[in-house]
Tab-separated table of C-alpha atoms in Angstrom:
chain	number	residue	atom	x	y	z
A	24	UNK	CA	-17.298	-16.284	21.685
A	25	UNK	CA	-16.046	-12.864	22.818
A	26	UNK	CA	-18.077	-9.646	22.678
A	27	UNK	CA	-17.283	-8.044	19.339
A	28	UNK	CA	-18.900	-5.395	17.175
A	29	UNK	CA	-17.809	-7.269	14.063
A	30	UNK	CA	-20.543	-9.886	14.582
A	31	UNK	CA	-24.182	-9.427	13.749
A	32	UNK	CA	-25.556	-11.255	16.808
A	33	UNK	CA	-23.219	-11.256	19.825
A	34	UNK	CA	-23.655	-13.945	22.397
A	35	UNK	CA	-26.685	-13.295	24.582
A	36	UNK	CA	-24.999	-15.219	27.373
A	37	UNK	CA	-22.169	-12.709	27.529
A	38	UNK	CA	-24.201	-9.596	26.703
A	39	UNK	CA	-27.771	-10.159	27.892
A	40	UNK	CA	-28.732	-6.539	27.263
A	41	UNK	CA	-27.894	-6.789	23.550
A	42	UNK	CA	-31.236	-7.026	21.746
A	43	UNK	CA	-32.057	-8.457	18.346
A	44	UNK	CA	-31.946	-5.011	16.682
A	45	UNK	CA	-28.231	-4.578	17.296
A	46	UNK	CA	-28.677	-1.964	19.994
A	47	UNK	CA	-25.795	-1.410	22.331
A	48	UNK	CA	-25.265	-2.360	25.920
A	49	UNK	CA	-23.857	-0.417	28.809
A	50	UNK	CA	-20.468	-0.988	30.373
A	51	UNK	CA	-21.989	-2.747	33.330
A	52	UNK	CA	-24.032	-5.101	31.143
A	53	UNK	CA	-21.031	-6.447	29.272
A	54	UNK	CA	-17.589	-6.557	30.897
A	55	UNK	CA	-15.679	-6.668	27.626
A	56	UNK	CA	-17.448	-3.542	26.337
A	57	UNK	CA	-16.260	-1.831	29.497
A	58	UNK	CA	-12.719	-3.005	28.843
A	59	UNK	CA	-12.765	-1.670	25.262
A	60	UNK	CA	-14.144	1.672	26.438
A	61	UNK	CA	-11.510	1.972	29.149
A	62	UNK	CA	-8.714	1.158	26.675
A	63	UNK	CA	-9.814	3.785	24.194
A	64	UNK	CA	-10.488	6.510	26.749
A	65	UNK	CA	-6.926	6.206	28.046
A	66	UNK	CA	-5.839	8.018	24.857
A	67	UNK	CA	-5.672	11.801	25.280
A	68	UNK	CA	-6.919	12.179	21.701
A	69	UNK	CA	-10.423	10.882	22.520
A	70	UNK	CA	-13.075	12.109	24.849
A	71	UNK	CA	-15.476	9.874	26.719
A	72	UNK	CA	-18.327	11.001	24.502
A	73	UNK	CA	-16.404	10.119	21.305
A	74	UNK	CA	-15.651	6.624	22.474
A	75	UNK	CA	-18.689	5.438	24.321
A	76	UNK	CA	-21.548	7.191	22.516
A	77	UNK	CA	-23.494	4.448	20.707
A	78	UNK	CA	-25.077	4.827	17.301
A	79	UNK	CA	-28.891	4.663	17.575
A	80	UNK	CA	-30.463	1.594	16.053
A	81	UNK	CA	-32.437	3.575	13.498
A	82	UNK	CA	-29.354	5.481	12.306
A	83	UNK	CA	-26.657	2.843	12.660
A	84	UNK	CA	-25.477	3.345	9.032
A	85	UNK	CA	-25.270	7.138	9.272
A	86	UNK	CA	-21.764	7.364	10.781
A	87	UNK	CA	-20.379	10.688	9.556
A	88	UNK	CA	-16.799	10.372	10.786
A	89	UNK	CA	-14.294	7.966	12.307
A	90	UNK	CA	-11.562	8.434	14.901
A	91	UNK	CA	-8.136	6.993	14.052
A	92	UNK	CA	-6.076	5.966	17.067
A	93	UNK	CA	-2.839	6.354	15.069
A	94	UNK	CA	0.541	4.843	15.828
A	95	UNK	CA	0.987	6.282	19.336
A	96	UNK	CA	-0.838	8.509	21.800
A	97	UNK	CA	2.352	9.954	23.374
A	98	UNK	CA	2.674	13.592	22.342
A	99	UNK	CA	6.459	13.563	22.321
A	100	UNK	CA	6.563	10.503	20.087
A	101	UNK	CA	3.917	12.010	17.828
A	102	UNK	CA	6.057	15.117	17.201
A	103	UNK	CA	9.176	12.993	16.668
A	104	UNK	CA	7.302	10.738	14.269
A	105	UNK	CA	5.936	13.789	12.459
A	106	UNK	CA	9.469	15.038	11.767
A	107	UNK	CA	10.732	11.638	10.628
A	108	UNK	CA	7.684	11.012	8.443
A	109	UNK	CA	7.901	14.491	6.878
A	110	UNK	CA	11.506	13.848	5.813
A	111	UNK	CA	10.652	10.336	4.619
A	112	UNK	CA	7.662	11.496	2.584
A	113	UNK	CA	9.634	14.343	0.990
A	114	UNK	CA	12.483	12.027	0.000
A	115	UNK	CA	9.994	9.500	-1.361
A	116	UNK	CA	8.403	12.093	-3.625
A	117	UNK	CA	11.756	13.437	-4.796
A	118	UNK	CA	13.245	9.987	-5.451
A	119	UNK	CA	10.307	8.568	-7.381
A	120	UNK	CA	9.661	11.756	-9.356
A	121	UNK	CA	13.362	11.866	-10.236
A	122	UNK	CA	13.038	8.388	-11.775
A	123	UNK	CA	10.018	9.568	-13.763
A	124	UNK	CA	11.892	12.656	-14.999
A	125	UNK	CA	15.027	10.707	-15.958
A	126	UNK	CA	13.154	8.016	-17.852
A	127	UNK	CA	11.292	10.681	-19.817
A	128	UNK	CA	14.242	13.012	-20.464
A	129	UNK	CA	16.884	10.633	-21.846
A	130	UNK	CA	16.409	8.343	-24.834
A	131	UNK	CA	18.829	5.797	-23.384
A	132	UNK	CA	16.179	5.029	-20.775
A	133	UNK	CA	13.379	4.578	-23.318
A	134	UNK	CA	13.368	0.805	-22.889
A	135	UNK	CA	10.653	-1.549	-21.583
A	136	UNK	CA	12.406	-1.954	-18.221
A	137	UNK	CA	12.431	1.792	-17.531
A	138	UNK	CA	8.951	2.219	-19.012
A	139	UNK	CA	7.602	-0.147	-16.357
A	140	UNK	CA	9.807	1.438	-13.687
A	141	UNK	CA	8.386	4.869	-14.518
A	142	UNK	CA	4.834	3.631	-14.042
A	143	UNK	CA	5.835	1.841	-10.853
A	144	UNK	CA	7.329	5.064	-9.455
A	145	UNK	CA	4.145	6.976	-10.272
A	146	UNK	CA	2.130	4.311	-8.464
A	147	UNK	CA	4.437	4.602	-5.452
A	148	UNK	CA	3.899	8.376	-5.356
A	149	UNK	CA	0.134	7.877	-5.403
A	150	UNK	CA	0.248	5.006	-2.921
A	151	UNK	CA	2.233	6.844	-0.251
A	152	UNK	CA	0.311	10.100	-0.872
A	153	UNK	CA	-2.908	8.258	-0.059
A	154	UNK	CA	-1.767	7.786	3.542
A	155	UNK	CA	1.186	10.008	4.488
A	156	UNK	CA	-0.293	13.565	4.173
A	157	UNK	CA	-3.286	12.654	6.312
A	158	UNK	CA	-1.048	10.910	8.840
A	159	UNK	CA	1.186	14.004	9.040
A	160	UNK	CA	-1.830	16.233	9.684
A	161	UNK	CA	-3.147	13.932	12.416
A	162	UNK	CA	0.254	13.697	14.124
A	163	UNK	CA	0.627	17.475	14.131
A	164	UNK	CA	-2.905	18.139	15.380
A	165	UNK	CA	-2.897	15.188	17.832
A	166	UNK	CA	-6.427	14.393	16.723
A	167	UNK	CA	-7.164	11.691	14.167
A	168	UNK	CA	-10.675	12.456	12.960
A	169	UNK	CA	-11.573	11.605	9.365
A	170	UNK	CA	-14.923	11.920	7.619
A	171	UNK	CA	-16.776	8.852	6.407
A	172	UNK	CA	-16.422	9.746	2.718
A	173	UNK	CA	-12.699	10.537	2.990
A	174	UNK	CA	-12.173	7.315	4.903
A	175	UNK	CA	-13.845	5.192	2.247
A	176	UNK	CA	-12.072	7.077	-0.558
A	177	UNK	CA	-8.735	6.449	1.141
A	178	UNK	CA	-9.454	2.730	1.480
A	179	UNK	CA	-10.453	2.453	-2.194
A	180	UNK	CA	-7.330	4.279	-3.420
A	181	UNK	CA	-5.062	2.296	-1.105
A	182	UNK	CA	-6.231	-1.105	-2.323
A	183	UNK	CA	-6.563	-0.075	-5.978
A	184	UNK	CA	-3.034	1.331	-6.251
A	185	UNK	CA	-1.612	-1.520	-4.161
A	186	UNK	CA	-3.225	-4.172	-6.386
A	187	UNK	CA	-1.959	-2.502	-9.570
A	188	UNK	CA	1.552	-2.385	-8.052
A	189	UNK	CA	1.473	-6.087	-7.247
A	190	UNK	CA	0.411	-6.979	-10.785
A	191	UNK	CA	2.926	-4.575	-12.337
A	192	UNK	CA	5.755	-6.229	-10.397
A	193	UNK	CA	4.775	-9.542	-11.991
A	194	UNK	CA	4.885	-7.857	-15.402
A	195	UNK	CA	8.319	-6.400	-14.632
A	196	UNK	CA	9.630	-9.823	-13.641
A	197	UNK	CA	8.318	-11.266	-16.916
A	198	UNK	CA	10.088	-8.466	-18.782
A	199	UNK	CA	13.380	-9.351	-17.067
A	200	UNK	CA	12.826	-13.032	-17.893
A	201	UNK	CA	12.425	-12.274	-21.595
A	202	UNK	CA	15.397	-9.878	-21.616
A	203	UNK	CA	17.785	-12.392	-20.020
A	204	UNK	CA	16.438	-15.778	-21.119
A	205	UNK	CA	15.132	-14.818	-24.594
A	206	UNK	CA	17.440	-11.954	-25.629
A	207	UNK	CA	17.133	-12.513	-29.401
A	208	UNK	CA	13.326	-12.418	-29.376
A	209	UNK	CA	13.063	-9.734	-26.699
A	210	UNK	CA	12.923	-6.650	-29.030
A	211	UNK	CA	10.172	-8.246	-31.109
A	212	UNK	CA	8.164	-9.355	-28.077
A	213	UNK	CA	8.355	-6.276	-25.859
A	214	UNK	CA	7.313	-3.543	-28.264
A	215	UNK	CA	6.008	-0.180	-26.968
A	216	UNK	CA	2.474	-1.259	-27.805
A	217	UNK	CA	2.841	-4.499	-25.832
A	218	UNK	CA	4.293	-2.620	-22.851
A	219	UNK	CA	1.391	-0.157	-22.807
A	220	UNK	CA	-1.091	-3.021	-23.128
A	221	UNK	CA	0.451	-4.829	-20.145
A	222	UNK	CA	0.175	-1.733	-17.952
A	223	UNK	CA	-3.436	-1.239	-19.014
A	224	UNK	CA	-4.106	-4.920	-18.282
A	225	UNK	CA	-2.907	-4.434	-14.689
A	226	UNK	CA	-5.400	-1.608	-14.254
A	227	UNK	CA	-8.181	-3.542	-15.991
A	228	UNK	CA	-7.806	-6.617	-13.776
A	229	UNK	CA	-7.805	-4.444	-10.657
A	230	UNK	CA	-10.849	-2.433	-11.710
A	231	UNK	CA	-12.732	-5.624	-12.515
A	232	UNK	CA	-11.878	-7.417	-9.255
A	233	UNK	CA	-12.169	-4.760	-6.537
A	234	UNK	CA	-15.154	-2.417	-7.116
A	235	UNK	CA	-17.666	-5.137	-6.257
A	236	UNK	CA	-15.971	-5.715	-2.893
A	237	UNK	CA	-15.872	-1.974	-2.223
A	238	UNK	CA	-19.584	-1.580	-2.984
A	239	UNK	CA	-20.436	-4.575	-0.797
A	240	UNK	CA	-18.452	-3.252	2.155
A	241	UNK	CA	-19.795	0.297	1.879
A	242	UNK	CA	-23.375	-1.002	1.847
A	243	UNK	CA	-22.956	-2.631	5.275
A	244	UNK	CA	-24.260	-0.901	8.430
A	245	UNK	CA	-21.599	0.638	10.694
A	246	UNK	CA	-22.171	0.945	14.393
A	247	UNK	CA	-20.189	1.245	17.575
A	248	UNK	CA	-17.807	3.859	18.970
A	249	UNK	CA	-16.442	4.868	15.495
A	250	UNK	CA	-12.879	4.187	16.674
A	251	UNK	CA	-10.419	2.620	14.193
A	252	UNK	CA	-7.331	1.013	15.721
A	253	UNK	CA	-5.145	2.152	12.833
A	254	UNK	CA	-3.464	5.230	11.350
A	255	UNK	CA	-5.494	5.071	8.114
A	256	UNK	CA	-8.715	3.496	6.888
A	257	UNK	CA	-7.671	-0.087	6.261
A	258	UNK	CA	-10.321	-2.748	5.706
A	259	UNK	CA	-9.553	-4.750	8.852
A	260	UNK	CA	-10.419	-2.061	11.467
A	261	UNK	CA	-13.435	-0.980	9.417
A	262	UNK	CA	-14.792	-4.528	9.491
A	263	UNK	CA	-14.565	-4.427	13.293
A	264	UNK	CA	-17.228	-1.692	13.290
A	265	UNK	CA	-19.680	-3.412	10.956
A	266	UNK	CA	-22.901	-4.379	12.699
A	267	UNK	CA	-23.541	-7.393	10.458
A	268	UNK	CA	-22.127	-10.805	9.701
A	269	UNK	CA	-18.980	-10.150	7.622
A	270	UNK	CA	-17.743	-13.732	7.308
A	271	UNK	CA	-18.889	-14.141	3.690
A	272	UNK	CA	-17.379	-10.777	2.705
A	273	UNK	CA	-14.073	-11.698	4.332
A	274	UNK	CA	-14.065	-15.069	2.554
A	275	UNK	CA	-14.692	-13.480	-0.854
A	276	UNK	CA	-12.020	-10.834	-0.178
A	277	UNK	CA	-9.614	-13.611	0.784
A	278	UNK	CA	-10.299	-15.479	-2.466
A	279	UNK	CA	-9.725	-12.308	-4.491
A	280	UNK	CA	-6.457	-11.720	-2.636
A	281	UNK	CA	-5.389	-15.311	-3.345
A	282	UNK	CA	-6.162	-14.948	-7.050
A	283	UNK	CA	-4.212	-11.701	-7.382
A	284	UNK	CA	-1.341	-11.999	-4.909
A	285	UNK	CA	-0.536	-15.679	-5.247
A	286	UNK	CA	-0.772	-15.692	-9.037
A	287	UNK	CA	1.441	-12.593	-9.229
A	288	UNK	CA	3.874	-14.147	-6.742
A	289	UNK	CA	3.937	-17.431	-8.685
A	290	UNK	CA	4.653	-15.642	-11.982
A	291	UNK	CA	7.410	-13.635	-10.339
A	292	UNK	CA	8.970	-16.667	-8.644
A	293	UNK	CA	8.981	-18.714	-11.856
A	294	UNK	CA	10.457	-15.805	-13.826
A	295	UNK	CA	13.299	-15.224	-11.409
A	296	UNK	CA	13.887	-18.949	-11.028
A	297	UNK	CA	14.480	-19.195	-14.775
A	298	UNK	CA	16.583	-16.025	-14.687
A	299	UNK	CA	18.870	-17.349	-11.947
A	300	UNK	CA	19.231	-20.666	-13.779
A	301	UNK	CA	20.193	-18.842	-16.977
A	302	UNK	CA	22.631	-16.532	-15.195
A	303	UNK	CA	24.442	-19.441	-13.572
A	304	UNK	CA	25.041	-20.942	-17.012
A	305	UNK	CA	26.670	-17.785	-18.398
A	306	UNK	CA	30.335	-18.442	-19.257
A	307	UNK	CA	31.698	-14.981	-18.379
A	308	UNK	CA	31.911	-13.931	-14.750
A	309	UNK	CA	31.374	-10.306	-15.733
A	310	UNK	CA	28.089	-11.131	-17.432
A	311	UNK	CA	26.876	-13.037	-14.398
A	312	UNK	CA	27.806	-10.163	-12.097
A	313	UNK	CA	25.967	-7.592	-14.226
A	314	UNK	CA	22.844	-9.745	-14.532
A	315	UNK	CA	22.755	-10.498	-10.804
A	316	UNK	CA	23.205	-6.795	-10.037
A	317	UNK	CA	20.170	-5.922	-12.152
A	318	UNK	CA	17.932	-8.704	-10.849
A	319	UNK	CA	18.861	-8.475	-7.166
A	320	UNK	CA	17.251	-5.051	-6.875
A	321	UNK	CA	14.040	-6.355	-8.462
A	322	UNK	CA	13.969	-9.387	-6.183
A	323	UNK	CA	14.384	-7.196	-3.096
A	324	UNK	CA	11.491	-4.906	-4.070
A	325	UNK	CA	9.289	-7.889	-4.915
A	326	UNK	CA	10.085	-9.576	-1.589
A	327	UNK	CA	9.215	-6.441	0.410
A	328	UNK	CA	5.965	-5.819	-1.460
A	329	UNK	CA	4.611	-9.348	-1.743
A	330	UNK	CA	5.808	-10.381	1.711
A	331	UNK	CA	4.019	-7.551	3.507
A	332	UNK	CA	0.806	-8.004	1.504
A	333	UNK	CA	0.707	-11.767	2.052
A	334	UNK	CA	1.119	-11.364	5.824
A	335	UNK	CA	-1.600	-8.701	6.037
A	336	UNK	CA	-4.272	-9.921	3.640
A	337	UNK	CA	-3.867	-13.633	2.883
A	338	UNK	CA	-5.907	-14.572	5.919
A	339	UNK	CA	-9.554	-15.732	5.723
A	340	UNK	CA	-10.344	-13.690	8.849
A	341	UNK	CA	-9.334	-10.052	8.395
A	342	UNK	CA	-10.135	-9.013	11.957
A	343	UNK	CA	-8.228	-9.852	15.135
A	344	UNK	CA	-4.655	-9.033	13.950
A	345	UNK	CA	-4.834	-5.249	13.910
A	346	UNK	CA	-1.608	-4.541	15.818
A	347	UNK	CA	0.475	-6.753	13.511
A	348	UNK	CA	-1.195	-5.354	10.391
A	349	UNK	CA	-0.696	-1.788	11.599
A	350	UNK	CA	3.052	-2.266	11.993
A	351	UNK	CA	3.456	-3.904	8.586
A	352	UNK	CA	1.235	-1.299	6.924
A	353	UNK	CA	3.380	1.496	8.379
A	354	UNK	CA	6.451	-0.025	6.748
A	355	UNK	CA	4.597	-0.705	3.495
A	356	UNK	CA	3.205	2.825	3.118
A	357	UNK	CA	6.125	4.939	4.375
A	358	UNK	CA	9.450	3.049	4.296
A	359	UNK	CA	9.078	0.802	1.245
A	360	UNK	CA	8.226	3.619	-1.235
A	361	UNK	CA	11.330	5.471	-0.014
A	362	UNK	CA	13.610	2.466	-0.521
A	363	UNK	CA	12.472	1.639	-4.052
A	364	UNK	CA	14.238	4.533	-5.878
A	365	UNK	CA	17.493	3.744	-4.072
A	366	UNK	CA	17.152	0.003	-4.649
A	367	UNK	CA	16.566	0.409	-8.380
A	368	UNK	CA	19.062	3.206	-9.057
A	369	UNK	CA	21.859	2.938	-6.489
A	370	UNK	CA	23.742	0.190	-8.372
A	371	UNK	CA	22.514	1.065	-11.865
A	372	UNK	CA	25.419	2.440	-13.886
A	373	UNK	CA	23.208	3.605	-16.759
A	374	UNK	CA	21.095	5.734	-14.417
A	375	UNK	CA	24.283	7.174	-12.890
A	376	UNK	CA	25.566	8.078	-16.376
A	377	UNK	CA	22.268	9.705	-17.346
A	378	UNK	CA	22.200	11.745	-14.123
A	379	UNK	CA	25.775	12.896	-14.676
A	380	UNK	CA	25.086	13.886	-18.289
A	381	UNK	CA	21.933	15.798	-17.338
A	382	UNK	CA	23.808	17.679	-14.620
A	383	UNK	CA	26.531	18.641	-17.126
A	384	UNK	CA	23.925	19.807	-19.626
A	385	UNK	CA	22.097	21.879	-17.035
A	386	UNK	CA	25.376	23.413	-15.886
A	387	UNK	CA	26.330	24.340	-19.458
A	388	UNK	CA	22.868	25.765	-20.098
A	389	UNK	CA	22.934	27.856	-16.933
A	390	UNK	CA	26.407	29.217	-17.764
A	391	UNK	CA	25.196	30.246	-21.249
A	392	UNK	CA	22.185	32.001	-19.737
A	393	UNK	CA	24.339	33.951	-17.267
A	394	UNK	CA	26.786	34.954	-19.992
A	395	UNK	CA	23.984	36.205	-22.177
């Protein structure tokens, strides 16, 4: 058993100076503590006091702030990443908000598919805004300090919006199944009231499943050097700093993730399996091409979202894979929200027509204003 701050009672054989009250040892008492301290102090962002100062036993829950190690500690790479991330975040906001504006402005897009897409785009804006602005500020300042309350708020928003997205994707796949496999009954089944109820159901399931886990995690005592090996407050690095036995919490979180992710993935897989089977039976090649064009974009988004979440969170032990999770989370929070508007709209002829018509209307309106 290695020395780890994620365990309530580290091995006395390895750390003999670690007492029963979870007090901390010196570098010389425990070689692996020394190794962790040396690794963290190599970063120019952290001082020796920030890394190695232990939390007193009496105040081990009163951590006021955390230090995020970020993606890199090289200043040149930080500035380069800041520029790339700034452009990516701006394009993400513009792309997703454009989808929201188009689906609200034109009656041709007032259909269940675009109703769900509008809500999905709003979730993507909130999801990436939970992480990207703070990451930009830390990259520019070269110092990743975040307060305890902001850290916990970020974690809660990240998982809440991510869970609603995963459930909404399953709803969107069911909508496509009904539209393609049950076209005659589709208008009667997917009414505006049903669509609104499905979106509210996604939020209701999330708000019933996650708050208990959040309250449980926030009630645990935090101790150690306050250093999170991540660029935002994910659950895995936070669990590394808990001075208690987190195995039961991790098991319950794993079961919740199984119930949400795997059920959503199963619904989506069955829906698209039926869709592909129906498309292959269509007599006209043009109909097959149009249906595949619509569904391929959905399948790509679903694969990116579910795949990354399954790799990161469908693991009974959340700790110990921080480097892998950090790389996947960077893609999931910065790149994936940027790709979604292009994936959904790049090959969508109706969206192209609506954009062209709106541009013509705005041009005519502006010419009338100037003439007046």
